[in-house]
Amino acid sequence: MASDNELIIGCWDSGPLLGNGEADAANAEGCIHVLKYRKVWKSSYHLGMTWIIALCADSHCYAFDACALSPEPENIPCKSGQKNKQSHGSSKIGQIEKAEVDTLKMVHHQELAYNAKDVCVCNKGEIAVAHSDRVVRLYSWCSFETTNTSKTSSNLGKFILLIKWELAGQVNRIDACLTQKYGLILIASQPSGGFAHLHRKFEKYHDIVAPTLTYYPPRVTSSNNLETRTWLIGNVNHSDCQITTTTTINSDKPSSLVCLCTADGNLCLVDPTRDNDNELVIWSIQVHTRSELFALCKMKLTEDDGDQLVVCSWDGTTYIFDVNNNALCFPLGRSCHAFTAGLYAVEPGRNSPVLIYSTFDCNTLIYYNLHIHHIAAQSLHSIILADHVLVKEFQSKNIDPYNPAELSKALRYILYELPNQETHC
C-alpha cells in the first residue's frame, strides 16, 4: 500500500529593512508547514530565513523528522474556526487552531553555502544544491556513531561536500534523471532552453583538474532570448510510442526523457542520451503567453501510464501536456508567485492529483477532484478506429479506415455530399 504524500511549504518574512536598506536576516522569522488531508498537519516556526525545503539563503540547512514530535511544542498564534474550503474541489489555508497542528522536530542543523536556489535528492543520502553564483554542489550525508542517549540535532551526522561544478550560465533548476545509457544522472538547466549533464568524474584541462560537464546548448533562433530562464524536470515516464519523430522510444526500458521550459513559453521534450542533435529533441512547442512561465512539474493526472507535464504562468494560466504533445489550457484568473503539482494525500490512504497555487493576495489554493481522463481531444477518426463494428463497415465499402486521407474523404461524402444528393432527389 502506498504511503500518503505530504506537501511541504516554507515561507519567510524579512520584516522591516535596516538603516542600510538590507533585510534583517539575523532576526527574520520563517516557518515550515506540512499539508496533509486538506489541512496543516504539522508546523515549525522561528527558523530564520527559510526556504521551502528548509535550505536557507543565509547558508543554514535544517532537517526535520515529521514522524516525531518536538518535546516543547511552540505556541502558534491563530484565530479559532478559520478553516475555509472553496467550491470546485479547492481548499484555502487559513489560520489553524493550535490543538490541530503538531510541531516538527528538528533533527539536524548545519551551515552549508550561501544563496541556494534549488535542491535535488539524488541517491540515498545525497543532495545536490544549485546556487545563484552558477555553482552546483553535491553533498553526501555522513552518519556519526553515537549512543541512543546522546543523539541530538548536532551529533547525528553532517553533510560532506563531494564535488562542485561551475557552470557557464545561471541555474534555475536541477534534477536527477534515470537514463538507459548512463544510469542515474544529474542535470542542470541553462539559459534559453539549454541544459548540462553533471558527471561524477574529473578531467584535466591545461594543468587544471575540474569536474566534467556535458553541455546541451539551446537551439538558437531569431526569436529566442539567450538569457531567458529555463526550468527542467527529469524522469518523464512515457506509455507508448505514438510520438511522430525520428527518435524511437522504447517503453520497456527505463525512462530517459527530460522536459525543458523557458520563461518566454518554449517547451520541448528531449532524450539526453542521444548523441545526434537531430534526434535529441522529440518535440517542441511555443506557448503564446502574456506573462512568464515558471514552476514546471510532472504528475500522474490521467488513466494513461505516462506522466503529464504541468506549467503555470504569472497570471495563473495553467498548461498541461502529455508526452505525445497533446495539451490543454485553463486560466486560474488570479496572479500567482508559486505553483506546484503532484500526487498528495487529500484523504487518508488516497493520493490524488492536485494543483497548488500561491497567489499574490497571500492565499494558497489547492485544487483536487480534477477528473481529467484524457489530455488529447477526441476526434471522429479516433472514435471510428476504436469501434470494431464501424471499422468493418468501412472496410466492407472498400474504404481503409486506417488511411487518414481516405477516411477523411469518405466522411466528407457521408456528412456533406450524400445529404445534398438525397435532398435533390
Coordinates of C-alpha atoms in Angstrom, one line a residue:
M1 CA 0.0 0.0 0.0
A2 CA 1.4 3.4 -1.0
S3 CA 2.1 5.9 1.8
D4 CA 0.3 9.2 2.0
N5 CA 2.2 12.0 0.3
E6 CA 2.6 15.4 2.1
L7 CA 3.2 18.8 0.7
I8 CA 5.8 21.0 2.4
I9 CA 5.6 24.7 2.2
G10 CA 8.2 27.1 3.5
C11 CA 8.0 30.9 3.9
W12 CA 10.0 33.7 5.4
D13 CA 9.4 37.3 6.4
S14 CA 12.4 39.6 6.5
G15 CA 10.4 42.2 8.4
P16 CA 11.4 46.0 8.3
L17 CA 14.5 46.8 6.4
L18 CA 17.6 48.0 8.3
G19 CA 19.0 51.5 8.1
N20 CA 21.4 50.5 5.3
G21 CA 18.4 49.2 3.2
E22 CA 19.2 45.5 3.7
A23 CA 17.0 42.9 5.3
D24 CA 17.5 41.9 8.9
A25 CA 18.4 38.3 8.1
A26 CA 19.6 37.6 11.7
N27 CA 16.2 38.2 13.2
A28 CA 14.0 37.1 10.2
E29 CA 11.0 34.9 11.0
G30 CA 10.5 31.7 9.0
C31 CA 8.3 28.7 9.2
I32 CA 7.6 25.3 7.5
H33 CA 4.1 23.8 7.1
V34 CA 3.3 20.2 6.2
L35 CA 0.0 19.9 4.4
K36 CA -2.0 16.7 4.6
Y37 CA -5.6 15.7 4.4
R38 CA -6.7 19.2 3.3
K39 CA -5.2 20.9 6.4
V40 CA -2.0 21.9 8.0
W41 CA -0.7 18.7 9.5
K42 CA 2.5 19.8 11.2
S43 CA 4.4 23.0 11.5
S44 CA 7.7 24.5 12.8
Y45 CA 8.3 28.2 13.4
H46 CA 11.1 30.6 14.1
L47 CA 13.6 29.0 11.8
G48 CA 15.3 32.1 10.4
M49 CA 15.1 33.0 6.8
T50 CA 13.9 29.6 5.5
W51 CA 13.1 28.2 2.1
I52 CA 10.5 25.7 1.2
I53 CA 12.9 22.8 1.8
A54 CA 14.5 24.3 4.9
L55 CA 17.6 25.2 3.0
C56 CA 18.2 28.9 3.7
A57 CA 19.7 31.7 1.7
D58 CA 21.9 32.6 4.7
S59 CA 23.6 29.1 4.4
H60 CA 21.7 27.4 7.2
C61 CA 20.3 23.9 6.5
Y62 CA 17.6 22.4 8.7
A63 CA 16.4 18.8 8.8
F64 CA 13.1 17.8 10.5
D65 CA 11.6 14.5 11.5
A66 CA 7.9 14.6 10.6
C67 CA 7.2 11.3 12.4
A68 CA 8.4 12.6 15.7
L69 CA 7.0 15.4 17.8
S70 CA 9.1 18.2 19.4
P71 CA 9.3 17.8 23.2
E72 CA 8.3 21.5 23.6
P73 CA 5.6 22.5 21.1
E74 CA 5.7 26.1 20.2
N75 CA 2.7 28.4 20.6
I76 CA 1.0 29.0 17.2
P77 CA -1.0 32.2 17.1
C78 CA -4.3 31.6 15.4
K79 CA -7.9 32.6 15.2
S80 CA -10.3 29.8 16.0
G81 CA -12.5 28.4 13.4
Q82 CA -10.8 29.8 10.3
K83 CA -10.5 26.7 8.2
N84 CA -12.1 27.6 4.9
K85 CA -13.0 25.5 1.9
Q86 CA -13.8 26.7 -1.6
S87 CA -16.0 25.0 -4.1
H88 CA -14.9 23.1 -7.2
G89 CA -12.6 20.9 -5.1
S90 CA -10.3 23.7 -3.9
S91 CA -9.1 24.5 -0.3
K92 CA -7.8 27.7 1.2
I93 CA -5.4 27.5 4.0
G94 CA -6.5 29.8 6.8
Q95 CA -5.3 30.2 10.4
I96 CA -5.2 26.8 12.1
E97 CA -6.0 26.1 15.7
K98 CA -3.1 25.2 18.0
A99 CA -4.6 21.9 19.1
E100 CA -4.8 20.7 15.5
V101 CA -1.2 21.2 14.5
D102 CA 1.8 19.3 15.8
T103 CA 5.3 20.8 15.9
L104 CA 8.0 19.3 13.7
K105 CA 11.1 18.1 15.5
M106 CA 14.4 19.4 14.2
V107 CA 17.0 16.7 14.0
H108 CA 19.8 18.5 12.2
H109 CA 21.2 21.9 11.7
Q110 CA 24.3 22.8 9.6
E111 CA 25.7 25.7 7.6
L112 CA 26.5 24.8 4.0
A113 CA 26.8 27.6 1.4
Y114 CA 25.1 30.9 0.8
N115 CA 22.4 31.8 -1.8
A116 CA 20.9 28.4 -2.5
K117 CA 18.3 28.4 -5.4
D118 CA 17.2 24.8 -5.8
V119 CA 17.9 21.4 -4.3
C120 CA 17.6 17.8 -5.6
V121 CA 17.7 14.5 -3.8
C122 CA 20.0 12.2 -5.8
N123 CA 20.9 8.8 -4.5
K124 CA 20.1 7.8 -1.0
G125 CA 21.8 10.2 1.4
E126 CA 22.9 12.6 -1.3
I127 CA 21.6 16.1 -2.2
A128 CA 22.6 18.5 -5.0
V129 CA 22.2 22.2 -4.4
A130 CA 22.2 24.9 -7.0
H131 CA 23.4 28.4 -6.1
S132 CA 22.9 31.9 -7.6
D133 CA 26.6 32.1 -8.4
R134 CA 26.2 29.4 -11.1
V135 CA 27.6 26.7 -8.9
V136 CA 26.1 23.3 -8.1
R137 CA 27.4 21.4 -5.1
L138 CA 26.8 17.7 -4.3
Y139 CA 26.7 16.7 -0.7
S140 CA 26.5 13.2 1.0
W141 CA 25.2 12.5 4.4
C142 CA 27.7 11.0 6.8
S143 CA 26.3 9.5 10.0
F144 CA 28.1 9.5 13.3
E145 CA 28.2 6.5 15.6
T146 CA 26.6 7.7 18.8
T147 CA 24.8 6.1 21.6
N148 CA 21.0 6.2 21.8
T149 CA 21.2 8.6 24.8
S150 CA 23.4 11.1 23.1
K151 CA 21.5 11.6 19.8
T152 CA 20.9 15.3 19.4
S153 CA 20.4 17.6 16.5
S154 CA 24.2 18.3 16.4
N155 CA 25.7 14.8 16.6
L156 CA 23.6 12.6 14.3
G157 CA 25.9 13.4 11.3
K158 CA 26.6 16.0 8.8
F159 CA 26.6 16.8 5.0
I160 CA 30.0 16.3 3.4
L161 CA 30.9 18.1 0.2
L162 CA 31.7 15.6 -2.6
I163 CA 32.1 17.7 -5.8
K164 CA 31.4 21.2 -7.1
W165 CA 30.6 22.2 -10.6
E166 CA 30.9 25.7 -12.0
L167 CA 28.6 26.3 -15.0
A168 CA 28.5 28.9 -17.7
G169 CA 25.0 30.2 -17.1
Q170 CA 22.6 30.7 -14.3
V171 CA 21.0 27.5 -12.9
N172 CA 17.3 27.7 -12.1
R173 CA 16.5 24.0 -11.7
I174 CA 18.4 20.8 -11.1
D175 CA 17.1 17.3 -11.2
A176 CA 18.1 13.7 -11.5
C177 CA 17.2 11.5 -14.5
L178 CA 17.4 7.7 -14.9
T179 CA 18.8 7.0 -18.4
Q180 CA 19.4 3.8 -20.3
K181 CA 22.9 4.8 -21.2
Y182 CA 24.4 6.4 -18.1
G183 CA 22.2 5.3 -15.2
L184 CA 21.1 8.0 -12.8
I185 CA 22.5 11.3 -13.9
L186 CA 22.3 14.9 -12.5
I187 CA 21.2 17.6 -14.9
A188 CA 21.1 21.4 -14.5
S189 CA 19.2 24.0 -16.6
Q190 CA 20.9 26.6 -18.6
P191 CA 19.5 29.8 -20.1
S192 CA 17.3 29.8 -23.2
G193 CA 16.4 26.1 -23.1
G194 CA 19.9 24.6 -22.7
F195 CA 20.9 22.1 -20.0
A196 CA 24.1 20.4 -18.7
H197 CA 24.9 16.8 -17.7
L198 CA 27.0 16.9 -14.5
H199 CA 29.3 14.0 -14.5
R200 CA 30.8 12.5 -11.3
K201 CA 34.3 12.4 -12.7
F202 CA 37.2 14.8 -13.2
E203 CA 39.2 15.8 -16.2
K204 CA 42.4 17.8 -16.7
Y205 CA 42.3 21.0 -18.7
H206 CA 45.7 22.8 -19.1
D207 CA 47.0 21.5 -15.8
I208 CA 43.7 22.3 -14.0
V209 CA 41.7 19.4 -12.7
A210 CA 37.9 20.1 -12.9
P211 CA 34.7 18.1 -12.8
T212 CA 33.3 17.0 -16.2
L213 CA 30.4 18.8 -17.7
T214 CA 28.5 18.0 -20.9
Y215 CA 26.6 21.0 -22.3
Y216 CA 23.5 20.7 -24.5
P217 CA 23.2 24.2 -25.9
P218 CA 19.8 25.6 -26.9
R219 CA 18.6 25.9 -30.5
V220 CA 19.4 29.5 -31.4
T221 CA 16.7 31.2 -33.4
S222 CA 15.9 34.8 -34.3
S223 CA 13.1 35.0 -31.8
N224 CA 14.5 33.5 -28.6
N225 CA 16.3 35.4 -25.8
L226 CA 19.7 33.8 -25.0
E227 CA 19.3 34.9 -21.3
T228 CA 15.8 33.5 -20.7
R229 CA 15.4 31.5 -17.6
T230 CA 14.9 27.7 -18.1
W231 CA 13.1 25.1 -16.0
L232 CA 13.6 21.4 -16.4
I233 CA 12.4 18.1 -15.0
G234 CA 13.7 14.6 -15.5
N235 CA 12.4 11.1 -15.3
V236 CA 9.4 11.8 -17.5
N237 CA 7.7 8.5 -18.0
H238 CA 6.1 7.6 -21.3
S239 CA 3.4 5.0 -22.0
D240 CA 3.6 4.4 -25.7
C241 CA 5.4 5.1 -29.0
Q242 CA 2.9 7.3 -30.7
I243 CA 5.2 10.2 -30.9
T244 CA 5.8 11.1 -34.5
T245 CA 9.6 11.7 -34.6
T246 CA 12.7 10.1 -35.8
T247 CA 13.5 9.2 -32.2
T248 CA 12.3 5.8 -31.2
I249 CA 11.1 5.4 -27.6
N250 CA 11.2 2.0 -26.0
S251 CA 8.7 1.9 -23.2
D252 CA 10.1 -1.4 -21.8
K253 CA 13.3 0.4 -20.7
P254 CA 13.8 3.0 -18.0
S255 CA 12.7 6.5 -19.0
S256 CA 15.4 8.9 -20.1
L257 CA 13.2 11.8 -21.1
V258 CA 13.7 15.4 -19.9
C259 CA 11.3 18.3 -20.3
L260 CA 12.6 21.9 -20.7
C261 CA 10.6 25.0 -20.4
T262 CA 11.8 28.6 -20.9
A263 CA 10.2 31.6 -19.3
D264 CA 9.1 33.0 -22.7
G265 CA 7.0 30.0 -23.5
N266 CA 9.1 27.4 -25.3
L267 CA 8.6 23.7 -24.2
C268 CA 10.5 20.7 -25.5
L269 CA 10.9 17.1 -24.6
V270 CA 14.4 15.7 -25.1
D271 CA 16.3 12.4 -24.7
P272 CA 19.6 13.3 -23.1
T273 CA 21.2 10.0 -24.2
R274 CA 21.1 10.9 -27.9
D275 CA 24.4 11.9 -29.4
N276 CA 22.8 13.2 -32.6
D277 CA 21.4 16.7 -32.2
N278 CA 18.7 16.0 -34.7
E279 CA 17.4 13.1 -32.5
L280 CA 17.9 14.9 -29.2
V281 CA 14.6 16.9 -29.4
I282 CA 11.5 14.7 -29.5
W283 CA 9.0 17.6 -29.9
S284 CA 9.0 21.3 -29.3
I285 CA 6.2 23.8 -28.9
Q286 CA 5.9 27.5 -28.4
V287 CA 3.2 28.6 -26.0
H288 CA 1.8 32.1 -26.6
T289 CA 1.5 33.6 -23.1
R290 CA 1.2 37.2 -21.9
S291 CA 3.4 36.5 -18.9
E292 CA 6.4 34.3 -18.0
L293 CA 6.1 30.6 -17.5
F294 CA 7.6 29.0 -14.3
A295 CA 7.4 26.0 -12.0
L296 CA 7.5 23.1 -14.4
C297 CA 6.1 19.9 -12.8
K298 CA 5.2 16.4 -13.7
M299 CA 2.3 14.4 -12.3
K300 CA 0.1 11.3 -12.9
L301 CA -3.1 13.0 -13.9
T302 CA -4.9 10.7 -16.4
E303 CA -5.5 7.0 -16.7
D304 CA -2.7 6.6 -19.1
D305 CA 0.6 5.1 -18.0
G306 CA 2.7 8.1 -18.9
D307 CA 3.3 11.3 -17.0
Q308 CA 1.8 14.7 -17.7
L309 CA 3.7 17.9 -17.7
V310 CA 2.2 20.9 -16.0
V311 CA 3.5 24.5 -16.1
C312 CA 2.0 27.8 -14.8
S313 CA 2.4 31.5 -15.8
W314 CA 2.4 34.5 -13.5
D315 CA -1.2 35.4 -14.4
G316 CA -2.3 31.9 -13.3
T317 CA -2.8 30.3 -16.7
T318 CA -2.0 26.6 -16.4
Y319 CA -0.9 24.4 -19.3
I320 CA -0.9 20.6 -19.2
F321 CA 0.9 18.4 -21.8
D322 CA 1.4 14.7 -22.3
V323 CA 4.4 13.0 -23.9
N324 CA 2.5 13.0 -27.3
N325 CA 2.4 16.8 -27.4
N326 CA -1.3 16.9 -26.7
A327 CA -2.2 19.9 -24.5
L328 CA -5.0 21.6 -22.6
C329 CA -5.0 25.1 -21.0
F330 CA -7.2 26.9 -18.5
P331 CA -7.0 30.3 -16.7
L332 CA -7.0 30.5 -12.9
G333 CA -8.0 34.1 -13.0
R334 CA -5.5 35.2 -10.3
S335 CA -1.9 36.1 -10.3
C336 CA 0.5 33.6 -8.8
H337 CA 4.0 33.7 -7.5
A338 CA 4.4 30.0 -6.7
F339 CA 3.0 26.8 -8.2
T340 CA 3.4 23.0 -7.9
A341 CA 1.5 19.9 -8.9
G342 CA 1.7 16.3 -8.0
L343 CA 0.1 13.4 -6.0
Y344 CA -0.8 14.3 -2.4
A345 CA -2.9 12.8 0.3
V346 CA -6.2 14.6 0.2
E347 CA -7.7 11.9 2.3
P348 CA -6.0 9.1 4.4
G349 CA -4.9 6.3 2.2
R350 CA -5.5 8.0 -1.1
N351 CA -3.0 10.1 -3.1
S352 CA -4.8 12.3 -5.7
P353 CA -3.6 14.6 -8.4
V354 CA -3.5 18.1 -7.0
L355 CA -2.8 21.6 -8.4
I356 CA -1.5 24.1 -5.8
Y357 CA -1.2 27.8 -6.3
S358 CA 0.2 30.5 -4.1
T359 CA -1.3 33.9 -5.0
F360 CA -0.1 37.4 -4.5
D361 CA -3.0 38.1 -2.2
C362 CA -1.5 35.7 0.4
N363 CA -3.8 32.7 -0.4
T364 CA -2.8 29.1 -1.1
L365 CA -5.3 27.4 -3.4
I366 CA -5.4 23.6 -3.6
Y367 CA -7.4 22.1 -6.4
Y368 CA -8.3 18.4 -6.3
N369 CA -11.1 16.2 -7.7
L370 CA -9.7 17.2 -11.2
H371 CA -11.4 14.4 -13.1
I372 CA -9.3 14.7 -16.2
H373 CA -9.3 11.3 -18.0
H374 CA -7.6 12.3 -21.3
I375 CA -5.4 15.1 -22.4
A376 CA -5.9 14.5 -26.1
A377 CA -9.1 15.8 -27.7
Q378 CA -11.3 13.0 -29.0
S379 CA -11.6 13.2 -32.8
L380 CA -14.1 11.5 -35.1
H381 CA -11.2 9.4 -36.6
S382 CA -10.2 8.0 -33.2
I383 CA -13.8 7.2 -32.3
I384 CA -14.2 5.3 -35.5
L385 CA -11.0 3.4 -35.1
A386 CA -12.0 2.4 -31.6
D387 CA -15.2 0.9 -32.8
H388 CA -14.6 -2.5 -34.5
V389 CA -18.1 -2.6 -36.0
L390 CA -17.5 0.7 -37.8
V391 CA -14.1 -0.4 -38.9
K392 CA -15.6 -3.5 -40.6
E393 CA -18.4 -1.4 -42.1
F394 CA -15.9 0.9 -43.8
Q395 CA -13.8 -2.0 -45.0
S396 CA -16.9 -3.6 -46.5
K397 CA -17.3 -0.5 -48.6
N398 CA -13.6 -0.8 -49.8
I399 CA -12.6 2.1 -47.6
D400 CA -9.4 1.8 -45.5
P401 CA -10.2 3.5 -42.1
Y402 CA -6.5 3.4 -41.1
N403 CA -5.7 5.7 -44.1
P404 CA -6.4 9.2 -42.7
A405 CA -6.8 10.8 -46.2
E406 CA -9.1 8.0 -47.4
L407 CA -11.2 8.1 -44.2
S408 CA -11.5 11.9 -44.4
K409 CA -12.7 11.8 -48.0
A410 CA -15.3 9.2 -47.0
L411 CA -16.5 11.2 -44.0
R412 CA -16.8 14.3 -46.1
Y413 CA -19.0 12.5 -48.6
I414 CA -21.2 11.0 -45.9
L415 CA -21.6 14.2 -43.9
Y416 CA -22.0 16.8 -46.7
E417 CA -22.4 15.4 -50.2
L418 CA -24.7 12.5 -49.5
P419 CA -27.4 14.6 -47.7
N420 CA -27.4 17.1 -50.6
Q421 CA -28.0 14.3 -53.1
E422 CA -30.9 12.9 -51.1
T423 CA -32.4 16.4 -50.8
H424 CA -32.4 17.0 -54.5
C425 CA -34.0 13.6 -55.1

